[in-house]
Coordinates of C-alpha atoms and ligand atoms in Angstrom, one line a residue:
M269 CA -71.8 0.9 -2.4
P270 CA -68.2 0.5 -3.9
T271 CA -66.7 3.3 -5.8
D272 CA -66.0 2.6 -9.5
V273 CA -62.4 3.1 -10.6
V274 CA -60.8 2.5 -14.0
L275 CA -57.6 0.4 -13.9
I276 CA -55.3 0.9 -16.9
P277 CA -52.5 -1.7 -16.6
G278 CA -50.4 -0.1 -19.4
D279 CA -47.3 -1.5 -21.0
G280 CA -44.0 -3.1 -19.9
I281 CA -43.9 -3.3 -16.2
G282 CA -47.3 -1.7 -16.0
P283 CA -49.4 -4.9 -15.6
E284 CA -47.1 -6.2 -12.9
V285 CA -47.1 -3.1 -10.8
A286 CA -50.8 -2.5 -11.4
D287 CA -51.7 -6.0 -10.1
A288 CA -49.6 -5.4 -7.1
A289 CA -51.1 -2.0 -6.4
R290 CA -54.6 -3.3 -6.8
R291 CA -53.8 -6.1 -4.3
V292 CA -52.6 -3.6 -1.7
L293 CA -55.5 -1.2 -2.1
D294 CA -58.0 -4.0 -1.9
A295 CA -56.3 -5.6 1.2
A296 CA -56.4 -2.1 2.9
G297 CA -60.2 -2.3 2.7
A298 CA -60.6 0.5 0.2
D299 CA -64.1 -0.1 -1.1
L300 CA -63.4 0.0 -4.9
R301 CA -64.8 -1.7 -7.9
W302 CA -62.1 -1.9 -10.6
T303 CA -62.9 -1.9 -14.3
V304 CA -59.8 -2.8 -16.4
S305 CA -59.5 -0.8 -19.6
H306 CA -56.5 -0.6 -21.9
A307 CA -54.3 2.2 -23.3
G308 CA -51.0 2.0 -25.1
E309 CA -49.6 -1.0 -26.9
A310 CA -51.7 -3.1 -24.6
A311 CA -54.8 -1.7 -26.2
I312 CA -53.7 -2.9 -29.6
K313 CA -52.8 -6.3 -28.2
A314 CA -56.3 -6.5 -26.7
G315 CA -57.8 -6.0 -30.1
E316 CA -58.5 -2.2 -30.1
K317 CA -57.8 -0.1 -33.1
Q318 CA -56.5 2.9 -31.2
L319 CA -53.7 3.3 -28.7
L320 CA -56.1 5.4 -26.6
P321 CA -59.5 3.8 -27.3
Q322 CA -62.6 5.9 -27.0
S323 CA -64.0 3.3 -24.7
T324 CA -61.2 3.9 -22.2
L325 CA -61.7 7.7 -22.4
D326 CA -65.5 7.3 -22.0
L327 CA -65.0 5.1 -18.9
I328 CA -62.7 7.6 -17.2
G329 CA -65.2 10.3 -18.1
E330 CA -68.0 8.3 -16.5
Y331 CA -66.2 7.3 -13.3
G332 CA -64.0 10.4 -13.1
V333 CA -61.0 8.5 -11.7
A334 CA -58.4 6.0 -12.9
L335 CA -55.2 4.3 -11.6
K336 CA -52.9 4.0 -14.6
G337 CA -49.7 2.0 -15.3
P338 CA -47.1 3.5 -17.7
C339 CA -47.6 3.4 -21.5
T340 CA -44.7 3.1 -23.9
T341 CA -43.9 5.9 -26.4
P342 CA -41.4 5.2 -29.2
V343 CA -38.4 7.6 -29.4
G344 CA -37.9 9.7 -32.5
T345 CA -40.6 8.1 -34.8
G346 CA -44.0 6.6 -34.5
F347 CA -47.1 7.7 -32.7
R348 CA -47.6 10.6 -30.3
S349 CA -47.5 9.9 -26.6
V350 CA -50.7 8.2 -25.3
N351 CA -50.0 9.8 -22.0
V352 CA -49.8 13.3 -23.4
L353 CA -53.0 12.7 -25.4
L354 CA -54.8 11.3 -22.4
R355 CA -53.9 14.4 -20.3
K356 CA -54.8 16.8 -23.1
T357 CA -58.1 15.1 -24.0
L358 CA -59.4 14.9 -20.4
D359 CA -57.9 18.3 -19.6
L360 CA -55.9 16.9 -16.7
Y361 CA -54.1 20.2 -16.3
A362 CA -52.2 19.7 -13.1
A363 CA -49.5 17.0 -12.6
V364 CA -48.7 16.7 -8.9
R365 CA -45.6 14.8 -7.9
P366 CA -44.7 14.7 -4.2
I367 CA -41.0 13.8 -3.6
R368 CA -40.2 12.8 0.0
S369 CA -37.2 11.2 1.7
M370 CA -38.1 8.0 3.4
E371 CA -36.5 6.0 6.1
G372 CA -34.8 2.9 4.7
V373 CA -34.4 4.3 1.2
K374 CA -30.8 5.2 0.7
S375 CA -30.0 8.5 -1.0
R376 CA -27.6 11.4 -0.8
Y377 CA -30.1 13.6 1.0
T378 CA -32.4 13.5 4.1
G379 CA -35.4 15.6 4.9
V380 CA -36.4 16.2 1.3
D381 CA -40.1 17.1 1.0
V382 CA -40.9 18.8 -2.2
V383 CA -44.0 18.8 -4.4
I384 CA -43.7 19.5 -8.1
V385 CA -46.8 21.1 -9.7
R386 CA -46.4 20.7 -13.5
E387 CA -48.6 22.4 -16.2
N388 CA -49.8 19.3 -18.1
T389 CA -51.5 20.5 -21.2
E390 CA -49.3 22.8 -23.3
G391 CA -45.7 24.1 -23.7
L392 CA -43.7 22.0 -26.1
Y393 CA -46.0 19.0 -25.4
A394 CA -48.5 20.6 -27.7
G395 CA -46.8 18.4 -30.3
I396 CA -46.8 21.0 -33.0
E397 CA -43.7 20.0 -35.0
N398 CA -42.8 20.7 -38.6
E399 CA -39.9 19.9 -40.9
I400 CA -40.1 23.2 -42.8
T401 CA -37.4 22.1 -45.3
K402 CA -35.1 19.1 -45.4
G403 CA -32.7 19.4 -42.4
V404 CA -34.7 22.1 -40.6
A405 CA -37.4 21.2 -38.1
T406 CA -39.3 23.4 -35.6
S407 CA -41.3 22.6 -32.5
L408 CA -43.8 25.2 -31.3
K409 CA -44.0 26.0 -27.6
V410 CA -47.5 27.1 -26.7
A411 CA -48.4 29.1 -23.6
T412 CA -51.8 30.7 -22.8
E413 CA -52.8 33.0 -20.1
G414 CA -55.7 30.8 -19.2
A415 CA -53.6 27.7 -18.6
S416 CA -50.8 29.6 -16.9
R417 CA -53.2 31.3 -14.4
R418 CA -55.0 28.0 -13.8
I419 CA -51.9 26.1 -12.9
A420 CA -50.5 28.9 -10.8
D421 CA -53.8 29.1 -8.9
Y422 CA -53.7 25.3 -8.4
A423 CA -50.1 25.4 -7.0
F424 CA -50.8 28.2 -4.5
R425 CA -54.1 26.6 -3.4
Y426 CA -52.4 23.3 -3.0
A427 CA -49.7 24.9 -0.9
R428 CA -52.2 26.7 1.3
E429 CA -54.5 23.7 1.8
R430 CA -51.5 21.6 3.0
G431 CA -49.9 24.2 5.2
R432 CA -46.9 24.6 2.8
K433 CA -45.0 27.9 3.0
K434 CA -43.4 28.6 -0.4
V435 CA -44.0 28.3 -4.1
S436 CA -41.0 28.5 -6.4
V437 CA -41.7 29.0 -10.1
F438 CA -38.9 27.6 -12.3
H439 CA -38.6 29.3 -15.7
K440 CA -36.4 30.5 -18.5
A441 CA -38.1 33.8 -19.2
N442 CA -34.7 35.5 -19.8
I443 CA -34.6 33.6 -23.1
M444 CA -38.3 32.7 -23.8
K445 CA -39.6 36.1 -23.0
L446 CA -43.1 35.7 -24.4
T447 CA -44.0 32.1 -23.4
D448 CA -42.1 31.7 -20.0
G449 CA -42.5 35.4 -19.6
M450 CA -46.3 35.0 -19.6
F451 CA -46.0 31.9 -17.3
I452 CA -44.3 33.9 -14.6
R453 CA -46.3 37.0 -15.1
C454 CA -49.5 35.0 -14.5
A455 CA -48.0 33.3 -11.4
R456 CA -46.9 36.7 -10.0
E457 CA -50.4 38.2 -10.6
V458 CA -52.2 35.2 -9.1
H459 CA -49.9 35.4 -6.1
E460 CA -50.5 39.1 -5.6
A461 CA -54.2 38.8 -6.0
R462 CA -55.0 35.9 -3.7
Y463 CA -52.1 34.2 -2.0
S464 CA -49.9 36.8 -0.2
D465 CA -49.8 34.4 2.8
I466 CA -47.5 32.1 0.7
V467 CA -43.9 33.0 0.0
Y468 CA -43.3 33.3 -3.8
E469 CA -40.0 33.2 -5.7
E470 CA -39.0 33.0 -9.3
V471 CA -35.8 31.0 -10.2
I472 CA -34.2 30.5 -13.6
V473 CA -34.5 26.8 -14.3
D474 CA -30.8 26.0 -14.9
A475 CA -29.7 27.8 -11.7
A476 CA -32.7 26.2 -9.9
C477 CA -31.4 22.7 -10.8
M478 CA -28.0 23.5 -9.4
K479 CA -29.7 24.8 -6.2
L480 CA -31.9 21.7 -6.0
V481 CA -28.9 19.3 -6.1
Q482 CA -27.0 21.4 -3.6
D483 CA -29.8 21.5 -1.1
P484 CA -33.2 20.2 -2.0
T485 CA -34.6 21.0 1.4
K486 CA -34.6 24.7 0.4
F487 CA -37.6 24.0 -1.8
D488 CA -41.2 23.4 -0.9
V489 CA -43.7 23.6 -3.8
I490 CA -42.2 23.9 -7.3
L491 CA -44.4 25.3 -10.1
A492 CA -43.2 24.6 -13.7
E493 CA -44.4 24.5 -17.2
N494 CA -44.7 21.1 -18.9
L495 CA -41.2 20.2 -20.1
Y496 CA -39.3 21.6 -17.1
G497 CA -41.8 19.8 -14.8
D498 CA -41.2 16.5 -16.6
I499 CA -37.4 16.7 -16.4
L500 CA -37.5 18.0 -12.8
S501 CA -39.7 15.1 -11.7
D502 CA -37.0 12.6 -12.6
L503 CA -34.3 14.8 -11.2
C504 CA -36.2 15.0 -7.9
A505 CA -36.9 11.3 -7.9
G506 CA -33.1 10.8 -8.0
L507 CA -32.8 12.9 -4.9
V508 CA -34.9 10.5 -2.8
G509 CA -34.0 7.0 -4.1
G510 CA -35.3 6.9 -7.6
L511 CA -38.3 6.3 -9.8
G512 CA -39.5 3.3 -7.6
V513 CA -40.6 5.7 -4.9
T514 CA -42.1 8.7 -6.8
P515 CA -45.9 8.8 -7.3
G516 CA -48.0 11.2 -9.3
A517 CA -51.5 12.5 -10.0
N518 CA -53.0 14.2 -13.1
I519 CA -55.8 16.4 -11.9
G520 CA -58.6 18.1 -13.9
E521 CA -61.9 19.8 -13.1
K522 CA -63.9 16.7 -14.1
G523 CA -61.6 13.9 -12.9
A524 CA -58.2 12.6 -12.2
V525 CA -55.7 9.9 -13.3
F526 CA -53.2 8.7 -10.9
E527 CA -49.9 7.2 -12.2
A528 CA -46.3 6.9 -11.1
V529 CA -43.6 9.2 -12.6
H530 CA -41.7 6.2 -14.0
G531 CA -42.2 4.7 -17.5
S532 CA -42.7 1.2 -18.8
A533 CA -39.1 0.2 -18.0
P534 CA -38.7 -2.2 -20.9
D535 CA -35.3 -3.3 -19.5
I536 CA -36.9 -5.1 -16.6
A537 CA -40.4 -5.8 -17.9
G538 CA -41.8 -9.3 -17.4
K539 CA -39.2 -10.3 -14.8
G540 CA -41.4 -9.7 -11.8
I541 CA -38.8 -7.4 -10.2
A542 CA -40.2 -3.9 -10.8
N543 CA -40.9 -1.9 -7.7
P544 CA -44.7 -1.4 -7.4
L545 CA -44.3 1.2 -4.6
A546 CA -44.6 4.3 -6.8
L547 CA -47.9 3.1 -8.1
V548 CA -49.1 2.0 -4.6
M549 CA -48.2 5.5 -3.5
S550 CA -50.1 6.9 -6.5
G551 CA -53.0 4.8 -5.3
V552 CA -52.7 6.4 -1.8
M553 CA -53.0 9.8 -3.5
M554 CA -56.1 8.5 -5.3
L555 CA -57.7 7.4 -2.1
N556 CA -57.0 10.8 -0.5
W557 CA -58.4 12.6 -3.5
L558 CA -61.5 10.3 -3.4
S559 CA -61.9 11.1 0.3
A560 CA -61.8 14.8 -0.4
T561 CA -63.9 15.0 -3.6
R562 CA -66.5 12.3 -2.7
H563 CA -66.7 13.2 1.0
A564 CA -65.8 9.6 1.9
P565 CA -63.5 9.6 5.0
H566 CA -63.0 5.8 4.9
F567 CA -60.8 6.3 1.9
R568 CA -58.4 8.4 4.0
D569 CA -58.3 5.7 6.6
A570 CA -57.3 3.1 4.0
A571 CA -54.7 5.5 2.6
S572 CA -53.2 6.1 6.1
R573 CA -53.0 2.3 6.7
I574 CA -51.1 1.8 3.4
R575 CA -48.8 4.6 4.1
A576 CA -47.9 3.3 7.5
A577 CA -47.4 -0.2 6.0
Y578 CA -44.9 1.0 3.4
D579 CA -43.1 3.3 5.8
R580 CA -42.6 0.2 8.1
A581 CA -41.7 -2.2 5.2
L582 CA -39.0 0.3 4.0
A583 CA -37.6 0.9 7.5
E584 CA -37.4 -2.8 8.0
G585 CA -35.5 -3.4 4.8
A586 CA -38.2 -5.4 3.0
V587 CA -37.6 -3.8 -0.4
T588 CA -37.2 -4.5 -4.1
R589 CA -33.9 -4.6 -6.0
D590 CA -33.9 -1.0 -7.1
L591 CA -33.7 -0.1 -3.4
G592 CA -31.0 -2.7 -2.6
G593 CA -33.3 -5.5 -1.5
Q594 CA -34.2 -8.9 -3.0
H595 CA -38.0 -8.8 -3.1
G596 CA -39.9 -9.3 -6.3
T597 CA -42.9 -7.2 -7.3
M598 CA -45.6 -9.4 -5.7
E599 CA -43.5 -10.4 -2.8
F600 CA -43.1 -6.7 -1.9
A601 CA -46.9 -6.2 -2.2
D602 CA -47.3 -9.2 0.2
E603 CA -44.9 -7.5 2.7
L604 CA -47.2 -4.4 2.6
V605 CA -50.4 -6.5 3.0
K606 CA -48.8 -8.3 6.0
R607 CA -48.2 -4.9 7.6
L608 CA -51.6 -3.3 7.0
Ligands
NAI8 P1 -38.5 4.4 -17.3 O1 -39.0 5.2 -16.2 O2 -39.4 3.4 -17.9 O3 -37.1 3.7 -16.8 C1 -35.9 4.4 -16.4 C2 -35.1 3.5 -15.5 O4 -35.7 3.3 -14.3 C3 -34.9 2.1 -16.1 O5 -33.6 1.6 -15.8 C4 -36.0 1.3 -15.3 O6 -35.7 -0.1 -15.2 C5 -36.0 2.0 -14.0 N1 -37.3 1.9 -13.4 C6 -38.4 2.6 -13.8 N2 -39.5 2.3 -13.0 C7 -39.0 1.3 -12.2 C8 -39.7 0.6 -11.1 N3 -41.0 0.7 -10.8 N4 -39.0 -0.3 -10.5 C9 -37.7 -0.5 -10.7 N5 -37.0 0.2 -11.7 C10 -37.7 1.1 -12.4 O7 -38.0 5.5 -18.4 P2 -37.6 5.3 -19.9 O8 -36.7 4.1 -20.1 O9 -37.1 6.6 -20.3 O10 -39.0 5.0 -20.7 C11 -39.5 3.8 -21.1 C12 -40.8 4.0 -21.8 O11 -41.8 4.5 -20.8 C13 -40.8 5.0 -22.9 O12 -41.6 4.5 -24.0 C14 -41.4 6.2 -22.3 O13 -42.0 7.0 -23.3 C15 -42.4 5.6 -21.4 N6 -42.9 6.5 -20.3 C16 -44.2 6.5 -19.9 C17 -44.6 7.3 -18.9 C18 -46.1 7.2 -18.5 O14 -46.8 6.3 -19.0 N7 -46.5 8.0 -17.6 C19 -43.7 8.1 -18.1 C20 -42.3 8.0 -18.5 C21 -41.9 7.3 -19.6

C-alpha cells in the first residue's frame, strides 16, 4: 500500500525542483503516492481564492505529511507569508535544518555538522504589527512558556536520539529580558530536569555569529527562537556551500512539512538551472521521518540510497551551476537516478 504524501510545488523555482525531487524519490523505490496541491501565488494561478487554500491544509491534515517547494512573499507590502501561516495553522513548531560539509562542495570550512532547531510559531513572526501614528510602527515579539519549553524539549530529545553531545541556545536576553529571558530560562529548566547527559550552553546571538564564522565545528545542535533561527539558517548554509545544499523540516505533533531553506529564487526561476538538491535532501529527511513515525523501515533504505547517490554525484563533480558545475535541474536529478 503506497503512503500518501502531499506535494506542494510552490512558486518560482519551486515547480522545477519539486519535479526533480519527486523523480529521485520515486526512482529510489520509495513507495509514495503523490497528491499535488497548491500554495502561494501558484494557488491563485490554479484558480484558488486563497494563497493557502483550505483544501491544501485539509489534505496535509489528512495525510500528515507534505514535501513543499518555496512560496514567494512580497517585501514590505502585500500579504503575510504563506509559509509562516502554514507553520502556524498546522502548529509545525520545530524547524529542523541540518547543515553539513560535503565532499565536492567547495566552501571555506570542512567538518561542519550542525543542526539548527528553530522555534517556528511565535517571536516576531506572530505578525502583530501596528503603525501607531504616522511615522511610528511597532512589531510585537511574542514568547510563551509553553512554546519555549516545547522547542527546548524537542532540541534536547533530538540531540539525545541522534547521539549528539551539545545544545547551544542563541539568545539576546541581555536586551530582551522578558521574551528571550523566558526562552533561555525554559531551556535551562528543561535541561536540568531531563537532559543532564547533554552539554548545554547559552550564547548571546551576536557573539555566537562571530564564533560560528570563526569555527563552526565548535557547534553541534543550535536552539533559537524564530527570527534568529531564520537568519542563522542562511548564515550556516553559507558555511557549507549555500542554499542549494541546505534541507529542512517543519515538525508538529500531528504531521510534518519538509522544505528546503531556500526561497523561490525569482532571479533564476524558469531557467531550469536551480539546484534541486536541497529539496531532494528534504525528501530524504521526509523518508527517515516516515520510517520512524510509520514504522516502515523500507523508507530508511530508500533514504540511504539517495544519500549515497548524491554524496557520490557531488564527489564526482556532477553538480549544478551554484556549485560550480554545468548541470541543469533535471540533468542533475538524472545524475542522482543513475547512481541509485
Ligand atoms: P532565495 O533563497 O529565493 O534566493 C537567494 C539566492 O540564492 C538567490 O540568488 C537565488 O538564486 C539563490 N538560490 C536559492 N535557491 C537556490 C537553488 N535551489 N539553486 C540555486 N540557487 C539558489 O531568497 P530570497 O531571494 O530572499 O527570496 C525569494 C522569495 O522566496 C521571497 O519571496 C521570499 O519570501 C521567499 N522565501 C520562501 C521560503 C519558503 O517558501 N520556505 C524561504 C525563503 C524565502
